[in-house]
Amino acid sequence: MLELRLVQGSLLKKVLEAIRDLVTEANFDCSGTGFSLQAMDSSHVALVALLLRAEGFEHYRCDRNLSMGMNLNNMAKMLRCAGNEDIITIKADDGSDTVTFMFESPKQDKIADFEMKLMDIDSEHLGIPDSEYQAIVRMPSAEFMRICKDLSSIGDTVVISVTKEGVKFSTSGDIGSANIVCRQNQTVDKPEEATIIEMQEPVSLTFALRYMNSFTKASTLSDQVTISLSSELPVVVEYKIAEMGYIRFYLAPKIEEDEEMKP
Amino acid sequence: MLELRLVQGSLLKKVLEAIRDLVTEANFDCSGTGFSLQAMDSSHVALVALLLRAEGFEHYRCDRNLSMGMNLNNMAKMLRCAGNEDIITIKADDGSDTVTFMFESPKQDKIADFEMKLMDIDSEHLGIPDSEYQAIVRMPSAEFMRICKDLSSIGDTVVISVTKEGVKFSTSGDIGSANIVCRQNQTVDKPEEATIIEMQEPVSLTFALRYMNSFTKASTLSDQVTISLSSELPVVVEYKIAEMGYIRFYLAPKIEEDEEMKP
Amino acid sequence: MLELRLVQGSLLKKVLEAIRDLVTEANFDCSGTGFSLQAMDSSHVALVALLLRAEGFEHYRCDRNLSMGMNLNNMAKMLRCAGNEDIITIKADDGSDTVTFMFESPKQDKIADFEMKLMDIDSEHLGIPDSEYQAIVRMPSAEFMRICKDLSSIGDTVVISVTKEGVKFSTSGDIGSANIVCRQNQTVDKPEEATIIEMQEPVSLTFALRYMNSFTKASTLSDQVTISLSSELPVVVEYKIAEMGYIRFYLAPKIEEDEEMKP
């Protein structure tokens, strides 16, 4: 039996909205340690990994490991029916082909049960090794979202270049070109507005803006985003989920101009 | 001659927006006692009844009974031109084929006259007898609107079941099923948030969500909605209009699964 | 070389949004006195004239007169990437076929360069003589915008009639007719809400609402609009740009009913 009670239910709503643009069907994996998901997007170019640790739930009961295949659009339809202040409980019986989302209003005067059919989804779990990165940029998530959106009106790809002084985002297209430079900036009084660069060596990599824009849907989950870059590795775009875990997006850099993404 | 002056003109704008989704053409009836309307929706399934009592107007002159056929979409186009703080006066000369809506800004520095052509509309006035209901639910109108909208993302019909403890709204569809229970809740300090159930006997009835969603457009008129249920009668969904009257919507329950509505 | 630094960069964003509905390609003219534009709309019915005086810029360098042909939709795409608090600098090298827009965030921690290709646009500069007008109406720009929008839901043209008492806007269409009268109103404590009429003789002229609605996109630039009317002249709809200049729109009145506009 599975019963996960999350007082801050709006977190789960935000998680789903963050993922849903990229992935439409996925297995959620429950174990004693937490509630997680790993999935490729439909074109098998980007990978998303979610972790919500058991400790972050008010009540967490998972008698045995369980993998639940869900249609994320249907799940989103149900979660949108939860109020932003509601407590959400995820429930499933062993061997059942349904999952139940229970929403309780803060005053307990409204209780909703939404039961959703599960589905069988083939998936293989990729082991993602811990890696060293040439450069790690931490910056306001709203700023990163704005930059990706702005550059999309000019071009299709973004070149992210990191030096000691700052990080530069560049694009070009039919109507012209654009460069946006964010300088390192450790504002002491407002840590959520800081831009901090940890650099081993300068790095410059090209990515499809379409995916970056999808990743930034997770900006509602965290004030800050961390972008980890190395020439030989997929970029990691990470949004921490306070006291619970993270959403991480992985995307391989484009190699040479106009060449297709390699897995 | 007809001249009805309504200081809180925004009321009339809200009334029209509440009805317009259901009815596109209707006769407004003026008499010495008030300004009223009764109309079936285009598929002859739901009935709407509006009453604005004469006492609610700042000035109310109606020399003889008058029935004015109006296209509600055109009327809405005109009323949308009134500011939310404007005083609205409805004027018609005896025998005229037009009606005039006059909008006065609070400071009287802007005066608008909108003249609309009337139309001939066949209609029969149904006598609606006062009835006893098995259960009457009074609840926040915003809550009822939210529930109808939420359930619409799962199914097409709603089963409303009333017991002493509360009222349950249920639906099911391809992707799963949902139950929302609102408990009786007489919050003393905020009467507009109360959920109050007056029950003679338990009742459970099924309705088309499409119509319920239309009815909830009237939520702007009142903080509370009253739902009166009996197995042999159409449900009445009523929104009071402060100190002036009401909008009431009538809808026959669905009898057995998948069967069409009976008049 | 050209370098124009505008501290209140949002002004340039608003100017562009004000013009873009009417004109898609235009030459911006730079001289020692200011940054200006004059263009006809694509159907050659309306004329727009913009002036931003050199004194209004924090830094203004224009070594020699320059005319830069720009696609306003592309320019708008780039300017939308500037934050509302950003400082905008327009740069061009002599003989270059590109222009650069630089956006600096208030804290100087984000610097963006957007480079846009210029284009060759044929245009002739019309000399617009100063004229005497029969009536000049100054009124809140938001009010004028609202009136044009409201009347558009009834008819296609507006008759503007000025008398000593006020200004009347009238239209009619299939569903009826409308008259909106704004009275002269010199509110002393809130000059931006004043309606002031300077009249030599009464005047009544008819205009296409479609163009008037386009002109009102400039309402974000100024609290007040000035409408100058004479039977023999195009109307001038002017929005002042604080301490910098203006946007003026010119439109010939419609002569007799249903007749086409004459140049």
JSON list of N, CA, C and O in Angstrom, two decimals, chain A residues 13 74 77-78 80-84 107-117, chain B residues 143 146-147 150-151 153-154 173-183 185 193:
[
{"chain": "A", "resi": 13, "resn": "LYS", "atom": "N", "xyz": [1.46, 20.25, -7.98]},
{"chain": "A", "resi": 13, "resn": "LYS", "atom": "CA", "xyz": [0.88, 20.88, -9.16]},
{"chain": "A", "resi": 13, "resn": "LYS", "atom": "C", "xyz": [1.97, 21.54, -10.00]},
{"chain": "A", "resi": 13, "resn": "LYS", "atom": "O", "xyz": [2.00, 21.42, -11.23]},
{"chain": "A", "resi": 74, "resn": "ASN", "atom": "N", "xyz": [-3.55, 13.83, -18.25]},
{"chain": "A", "resi": 74, "resn": "ASN", "atom": "CA", "xyz": [-4.70, 13.47, -17.41]},
{"chain": "A", "resi": 74, "resn": "ASN", "atom": "C", "xyz": [-4.44, 13.79, -15.95]},
{"chain": "A", "resi": 74, "resn": "ASN", "atom": "O", "xyz": [-5.31, 14.29, -15.24]},
{"chain": "A", "resi": 77, "resn": "LYS", "atom": "N", "xyz": [-4.92, 17.41, -15.42]},
{"chain": "A", "resi": 77, "resn": "LYS", "atom": "CA", "xyz": [-6.34, 17.77, -15.35]},
{"chain": "A", "resi": 77, "resn": "LYS", "atom": "C", "xyz": [-6.86, 17.58, -13.94]},
{"chain": "A", "resi": 77, "resn": "LYS", "atom": "O", "xyz": [-7.65, 18.37, -13.44]},
{"chain": "A", "resi": 78, "resn": "MET", "atom": "N", "xyz": [-6.44, 16.49, -13.29]},
{"chain": "A", "resi": 78, "resn": "MET", "atom": "CA", "xyz": [-6.92, 16.21, -11.94]},
{"chain": "A", "resi": 78, "resn": "MET", "atom": "C", "xyz": [-6.27, 17.15, -10.92]},
{"chain": "A", "resi": 78, "resn": "MET", "atom": "O", "xyz": [-6.95, 17.72, -10.07]},
{"chain": "A", "resi": 80, "resn": "ARG", "atom": "N", "xyz": [-5.14, 20.06, -11.31]},
{"chain": "A", "resi": 80, "resn": "ARG", "atom": "CA", "xyz": [-5.62, 21.43, -11.44]},
{"chain": "A", "resi": 80, "resn": "ARG", "atom": "C", "xyz": [-6.89, 21.64, -10.62]},
{"chain": "A", "resi": 80, "resn": "ARG", "atom": "O", "xyz": [-7.27, 22.78, -10.33]},
{"chain": "A", "resi": 81, "resn": "CYS", "atom": "N", "xyz": [-7.55, 20.56, -10.26]},
{"chain": "A", "resi": 81, "resn": "CYS", "atom": "CA", "xyz": [-8.76, 20.67, -9.43]},
{"chain": "A", "resi": 81, "resn": "CYS", "atom": "C", "xyz": [-8.44, 20.84, -7.96]},
{"chain": "A", "resi": 81, "resn": "CYS", "atom": "O", "xyz": [-9.33, 21.07, -7.13]},
{"chain": "A", "resi": 82, "resn": "ALA", "atom": "N", "xyz": [-7.17, 20.72, -7.59]},
{"chain": "A", "resi": 82, "resn": "ALA", "atom": "CA", "xyz": [-6.77, 20.96, -6.20]},
{"chain": "A", "resi": 82, "resn": "ALA", "atom": "C", "xyz": [-6.57, 22.45, -6.00]},
{"chain": "A", "resi": 82, "resn": "ALA", "atom": "O", "xyz": [-6.00, 23.13, -6.86]},
{"chain": "A", "resi": 83, "resn": "GLY", "atom": "N", "xyz": [-7.04, 22.97, -4.90]},
{"chain": "A", "resi": 83, "resn": "GLY", "atom": "CA", "xyz": [-6.78, 24.37, -4.56]},
{"chain": "A", "resi": 83, "resn": "GLY", "atom": "C", "xyz": [-5.32, 24.55, -4.21]},
{"chain": "A", "resi": 83, "resn": "GLY", "atom": "O", "xyz": [-4.63, 23.59, -3.83]},
{"chain": "A", "resi": 84, "resn": "ASN", "atom": "N", "xyz": [-4.84, 25.78, -4.33]},
{"chain": "A", "resi": 84, "resn": "ASN", "atom": "CA", "xyz": [-3.41, 26.01, -4.07]},
{"chain": "A", "resi": 84, "resn": "ASN", "atom": "C", "xyz": [-3.04, 25.83, -2.61]},
{"chain": "A", "resi": 84, "resn": "ASN", "atom": "O", "xyz": [-1.88, 25.63, -2.29]},
{"chain": "A", "resi": 107, "resn": "LYS", "atom": "N", "xyz": [-9.41, 24.10, 5.67]},
{"chain": "A", "resi": 107, "resn": "LYS", "atom": "CA", "xyz": [-10.39, 24.04, 6.77]},
{"chain": "A", "resi": 107, "resn": "LYS", "atom": "C", "xyz": [-11.07, 22.68, 6.87]},
{"chain": "A", "resi": 107, "resn": "LYS", "atom": "O", "xyz": [-11.99, 22.51, 7.68]},
{"chain": "A", "resi": 108, "resn": "GLN", "atom": "N", "xyz": [-10.70, 21.75, 5.99]},
{"chain": "A", "resi": 108, "resn": "GLN", "atom": "CA", "xyz": [-11.27, 20.40, 6.02]},
{"chain": "A", "resi": 108, "resn": "GLN", "atom": "C", "xyz": [-12.76, 20.38, 5.71]},
{"chain": "A", "resi": 108, "resn": "GLN", "atom": "O", "xyz": [-13.45, 19.40, 6.02]},
{"chain": "A", "resi": 109, "resn": "ASP", "atom": "N", "xyz": [-13.28, 21.45, 5.10]},
{"chain": "A", "resi": 109, "resn": "ASP", "atom": "CA", "xyz": [-14.70, 21.43, 4.79]},
{"chain": "A", "resi": 109, "resn": "ASP", "atom": "C", "xyz": [-14.96, 20.96, 3.36]},
{"chain": "A", "resi": 109, "resn": "ASP", "atom": "O", "xyz": [-16.10, 20.84, 2.93]},
{"chain": "A", "resi": 110, "resn": "LYS", "atom": "N", "xyz": [-13.90, 20.68, 2.61]},
{"chain": "A", "resi": 110, "resn": "LYS", "atom": "CA", "xyz": [-14.05, 20.18, 1.25]},
{"chain": "A", "resi": 110, "resn": "LYS", "atom": "C", "xyz": [-13.01, 19.09, 1.02]},
{"chain": "A", "resi": 110, "resn": "LYS", "atom": "O", "xyz": [-11.81, 19.34, 1.16]},
{"chain": "A", "resi": 111, "resn": "ILE", "atom": "N", "xyz": [-13.49, 17.90, 0.70]},
{"chain": "A", "resi": 111, "resn": "ILE", "atom": "CA", "xyz": [-12.59, 16.77, 0.48]},
{"chain": "A", "resi": 111, "resn": "ILE", "atom": "C", "xyz": [-12.89, 16.20, -0.89]},
{"chain": "A", "resi": 111, "resn": "ILE", "atom": "O", "xyz": [-14.05, 15.87, -1.19]},
{"chain": "A", "resi": 112, "resn": "ALA", "atom": "N", "xyz": [-11.87, 16.08, -1.74]},
{"chain": "A", "resi": 112, "resn": "ALA", "atom": "CA", "xyz": [-12.09, 15.55, -3.08]},
{"chain": "A", "resi": 112, "resn": "ALA", "atom": "C", "xyz": [-11.21, 14.32, -3.29]},
{"chain": "A", "resi": 112, "resn": "ALA", "atom": "O", "xyz": [-10.06, 14.28, -2.84]},
{"chain": "A", "resi": 113, "resn": "ASP", "atom": "N", "xyz": [-11.79, 13.32, -3.96]},
{"chain": "A", "resi": 113, "resn": "ASP", "atom": "CA", "xyz": [-11.02, 12.14, -4.37]},
{"chain": "A", "resi": 113, "resn": "ASP", "atom": "C", "xyz": [-11.06, 12.05, -5.88]},
{"chain": "A", "resi": 113, "resn": "ASP", "atom": "O", "xyz": [-12.14, 11.99, -6.46]},
{"chain": "A", "resi": 114, "resn": "PHE", "atom": "N", "xyz": [-9.90, 12.01, -6.49]},
{"chain": "A", "resi": 114, "resn": "PHE", "atom": "CA", "xyz": [-9.84, 11.83, -7.93]},
{"chain": "A", "resi": 114, "resn": "PHE", "atom": "C", "xyz": [-9.10, 10.52, -8.21]},
{"chain": "A", "resi": 114, "resn": "PHE", "atom": "O", "xyz": [-7.96, 10.36, -7.80]},
{"chain": "A", "resi": 115, "resn": "GLU", "atom": "N", "xyz": [-9.78, 9.61, -8.89]},
{"chain": "A", "resi": 115, "resn": "GLU", "atom": "CA", "xyz": [-9.18, 8.31, -9.17]},
{"chain": "A", "resi": 115, "resn": "GLU", "atom": "C", "xyz": [-8.80, 8.24, -10.64]},
{"chain": "A", "resi": 115, "resn": "GLU", "atom": "O", "xyz": [-9.63, 8.52, -11.50]},
{"chain": "A", "resi": 116, "resn": "MET", "atom": "N", "xyz": [-7.55, 7.91, -10.91]},
{"chain": "A", "resi": 116, "resn": "MET", "atom": "CA", "xyz": [-7.06, 7.91, -12.29]},
{"chain": "A", "resi": 116, "resn": "MET", "atom": "C", "xyz": [-6.56, 6.52, -12.66]},
{"chain": "A", "resi": 116, "resn": "MET", "atom": "O", "xyz": [-5.92, 5.84, -11.86]},
{"chain": "A", "resi": 117, "resn": "LYS", "atom": "N", "xyz": [-6.87, 6.11, -13.89]},
{"chain": "A", "resi": 117, "resn": "LYS", "atom": "CA", "xyz": [-6.38, 4.82, -14.38]},
{"chain": "A", "resi": 117, "resn": "LYS", "atom": "C", "xyz": [-4.88, 4.89, -14.63]},
{"chain": "A", "resi": 117, "resn": "LYS", "atom": "O", "xyz": [-4.38, 5.86, -15.20]},
{"chain": "B", "resi": 143, "resn": "GLU", "atom": "N", "xyz": [-17.43, 28.54, -4.88]},
{"chain": "B", "resi": 143, "resn": "GLU", "atom": "CA", "xyz": [-17.10, 27.13, -4.65]},
{"chain": "B", "resi": 143, "resn": "GLU", "atom": "C", "xyz": [-17.88, 26.23, -5.61]},
{"chain": "B", "resi": 143, "resn": "GLU", "atom": "O", "xyz": [-17.33, 25.32, -6.22]},
{"chain": "B", "resi": 146, "resn": "ARG", "atom": "N", "xyz": [-16.45, 26.55, -9.07]},
{"chain": "B", "resi": 146, "resn": "ARG", "atom": "CA", "xyz": [-15.17, 25.83, -9.17]},
{"chain": "B", "resi": 146, "resn": "ARG", "atom": "C", "xyz": [-15.41, 24.32, -9.30]},
{"chain": "B", "resi": 146, "resn": "ARG", "atom": "O", "xyz": [-14.77, 23.64, -10.12]},
{"chain": "B", "resi": 147, "resn": "ILE", "atom": "N", "xyz": [-16.34, 23.79, -8.52]},
{"chain": "B", "resi": 147, "resn": "ILE", "atom": "CA", "xyz": [-16.61, 22.35, -8.55]},
{"chain": "B", "resi": 147, "resn": "ILE", "atom": "C", "xyz": [-17.15, 21.93, -9.92]},
{"chain": "B", "resi": 147, "resn": "ILE", "atom": "O", "xyz": [-16.70, 20.94, -10.50]},
{"chain": "B", "resi": 150, "resn": "ASP", "atom": "N", "xyz": [-14.30, 22.08, -12.36]},
{"chain": "B", "resi": 150, "resn": "ASP", "atom": "CA", "xyz": [-13.33, 21.01, -12.15]},
{"chain": "B", "resi": 150, "resn": "ASP", "atom": "C", "xyz": [-13.87, 19.67, -12.65]},
{"chain": "B", "resi": 150, "resn": "ASP", "atom": "O", "xyz": [-13.17, 18.93, -13.36]},
{"chain": "B", "resi": 151, "resn": "LEU", "atom": "N", "xyz": [-15.10, 19.37, -12.31]},
{"chain": "B", "resi": 151, "resn": "LEU", "atom": "CA", "xyz": [-15.66, 18.07, -12.71]},
{"chain": "B", "resi": 151, "resn": "LEU", "atom": "C", "xyz": [-15.78, 17.97, -14.24]},
{"chain": "B", "resi": 151, "resn": "LEU", "atom": "O", "xyz": [-15.69, 16.88, -14.81]},
{"chain": "B", "resi": 153, "resn": "SER", "atom": "N", "xyz": [-13.70, 18.70, -16.34]},
{"chain": "B", "resi": 153, "resn": "SER", "atom": "CA", "xyz": [-12.46, 18.22, -16.98]},
{"chain": "B", "resi": 153, "resn": "SER", "atom": "C", "xyz": [-12.37, 16.69, -16.90]},
{"chain": "B", "resi": 153, "resn": "SER", "atom": "O", "xyz": [-11.52, 16.08, -17.52]},
{"chain": "B", "resi": 154, "resn": "ILE", "atom": "N", "xyz": [-13.27, 16.07, -16.15]},
{"chain": "B", "resi": 154, "resn": "ILE", "atom": "CA", "xyz": [-13.28, 14.60, -16.02]},
{"chain": "B", "resi": 154, "resn": "ILE", "atom": "C", "xyz": [-14.49, 13.98, -16.73]},
{"chain": "B", "resi": 154, "resn": "ILE", "atom": "O", "xyz": [-14.34, 13.00, -17.46]},
{"chain": "B", "resi": 173, "resn": "GLY", "atom": "N", "xyz": [-15.42, 9.62, -16.17]},
{"chain": "B", "resi": 173, "resn": "GLY", "atom": "CA", "xyz": [-15.19, 9.76, -17.60]},
{"chain": "B", "resi": 173, "resn": "GLY", "atom": "C", "xyz": [-14.08, 8.81, -18.03]},
{"chain": "B", "resi": 173, "resn": "GLY", "atom": "O", "xyz": [-13.71, 7.90, -17.27]},
{"chain": "B", "resi": 174, "resn": "ASP", "atom": "N", "xyz": [-13.57, 9.02, -19.21]},
{"chain": "B", "resi": 174, "resn": "ASP", "atom": "CA", "xyz": [-12.56, 8.11, -19.75]},
{"chain": "B", "resi": 174, "resn": "ASP", "atom": "C", "xyz": [-11.31, 8.02, -18.88]},
{"chain": "B", "resi": 174, "resn": "ASP", "atom": "O", "xyz": [-10.71, 6.96, -18.75]},
{"chain": "B", "resi": 175, "resn": "ILE", "atom": "N", "xyz": [-10.90, 9.14, -18.30]},
{"chain": "B", "resi": 175, "resn": "ILE", "atom": "CA", "xyz": [-9.61, 9.13, -17.62]},
{"chain": "B", "resi": 175, "resn": "ILE", "atom": "C", "xyz": [-9.72, 8.75, -16.14]},
{"chain": "B", "resi": 175, "resn": "ILE", "atom": "O", "xyz": [-8.72, 8.55, -15.48]},
{"chain": "B", "resi": 176, "resn": "GLY", "atom": "N", "xyz": [-10.96, 8.64, -15.62]},
{"chain": "B", "resi": 176, "resn": "GLY", "atom": "CA", "xyz": [-11.12, 8.26, -14.22]},
{"chain": "B", "resi": 176, "resn": "GLY", "atom": "C", "xyz": [-12.40, 8.81, -13.64]},
{"chain": "B", "resi": 176, "resn": "GLY", "atom": "O", "xyz": [-13.35, 9.08, -14.38]},
{"chain": "B", "resi": 177, "resn": "SER", "atom": "N", "xyz": [-12.40, 8.99, -12.33]},
{"chain": "B", "resi": 177, "resn": "SER", "atom": "CA", "xyz": [-13.62, 9.45, -11.68]},
{"chain": "B", "resi": 177, "resn": "SER", "atom": "C", "xyz": [-13.27, 10.42, -10.56]},
{"chain": "B", "resi": 177, "resn": "SER", "atom": "O", "xyz": [-12.11, 10.49, -10.14]},
{"chain": "B", "resi": 178, "resn": "ALA", "atom": "N", "xyz": [-14.26, 11.16, -10.09]},
{"chain": "B", "resi": 178, "resn": "ALA", "atom": "CA", "xyz": [-14.01, 12.15, -9.05]},
{"chain": "B", "resi": 178, "resn": "ALA", "atom": "C", "xyz": [-15.21, 12.32, -8.14]},
{"chain": "B", "resi": 178, "resn": "ALA", "atom": "O", "xyz": [-16.36, 12.22, -8.58]},
{"chain": "B", "resi": 179, "resn": "ASN", "atom": "N", "xyz": [-14.93, 12.52, -6.86]},
{"chain": "B", "resi": 179, "resn": "ASN", "atom": "CA", "xyz": [-15.95, 12.82, -5.86]},
{"chain": "B", "resi": 179, "resn": "ASN", "atom": "C", "xyz": [-15.49, 14.03, -5.08]},
{"chain": "B", "resi": 179, "resn": "ASN", "atom": "O", "xyz": [-14.37, 14.04, -4.57]},
{"chain": "B", "resi": 180, "resn": "ILE", "atom": "N", "xyz": [-16.36, 15.01, -4.93]},
{"chain": "B", "resi": 180, "resn": "ILE", "atom": "CA", "xyz": [-16.01, 16.17, -4.10]},
{"chain": "B", "resi": 180, "resn": "ILE", "atom": "C", "xyz": [-17.11, 16.32, -3.05]},
{"chain": "B", "resi": 180, "resn": "ILE", "atom": "O", "xyz": [-18.29, 16.41, -3.39]},
{"chain": "B", "resi": 181, "resn": "VAL", "atom": "N", "xyz": [-16.70, 16.30, -1.78]},
{"chain": "B", "resi": 181, "resn": "VAL", "atom": "CA", "xyz": [-17.65, 16.40, -0.69]},
{"chain": "B", "resi": 181, "resn": "VAL", "atom": "C", "xyz": [-17.48, 17.76, 0.01]},
{"chain": "B", "resi": 181, "resn": "VAL", "atom": "O", "xyz": [-16.36, 18.12, 0.39]},
{"chain": "B", "resi": 182, "resn": "CYS", "atom": "N", "xyz": [-18.57, 18.50, 0.13]},
{"chain": "B", "resi": 182, "resn": "CYS", "atom": "CA", "xyz": [-18.55, 19.74, 0.91]},
{"chain": "B", "resi": 182, "resn": "CYS", "atom": "C", "xyz": [-19.36, 19.49, 2.17]},
{"chain": "B", "resi": 182, "resn": "CYS", "atom": "O", "xyz": [-20.53, 19.13, 2.11]},
{"chain": "B", "resi": 183, "resn": "ARG", "atom": "N", "xyz": [-18.71, 19.74, 3.31]},
{"chain": "B", "resi": 183, "resn": "ARG", "atom": "CA", "xyz": [-19.39, 19.50, 4.57]},
{"chain": "B", "resi": 183, "resn": "ARG", "atom": "C", "xyz": [-20.19, 20.71, 4.99]},
{"chain": "B", "resi": 183, "resn": "ARG", "atom": "O", "xyz": [-19.82, 21.85, 4.71]},
{"chain": "B", "resi": 185, "resn": "ASN", "atom": "N", "xyz": [-21.21, 23.69, 7.09]},
{"chain": "B", "resi": 185, "resn": "ASN", "atom": "CA", "xyz": [-20.20, 24.56, 7.69]},
{"chain": "B", "resi": 185, "resn": "ASN", "atom": "C", "xyz": [-20.80, 25.94, 7.90]},
{"chain": "B", "resi": 185, "resn": "ASN", "atom": "O", "xyz": [-20.84, 26.74, 6.98]},
{"chain": "B", "resi": 193, "resn": "GLU", "atom": "N", "xyz": [-19.35, 32.55, 3.46]},
{"chain": "B", "resi": 193, "resn": "GLU", "atom": "CA", "xyz": [-18.58, 31.32, 3.23]},
{"chain": "B", "resi": 193, "resn": "GLU", "atom": "C", "xyz": [-19.29, 30.08, 3.79]},
{"chain": "B", "resi": 193, "resn": "GLU", "atom": "O", "xyz": [-18.76, 28.98, 3.72]}
]
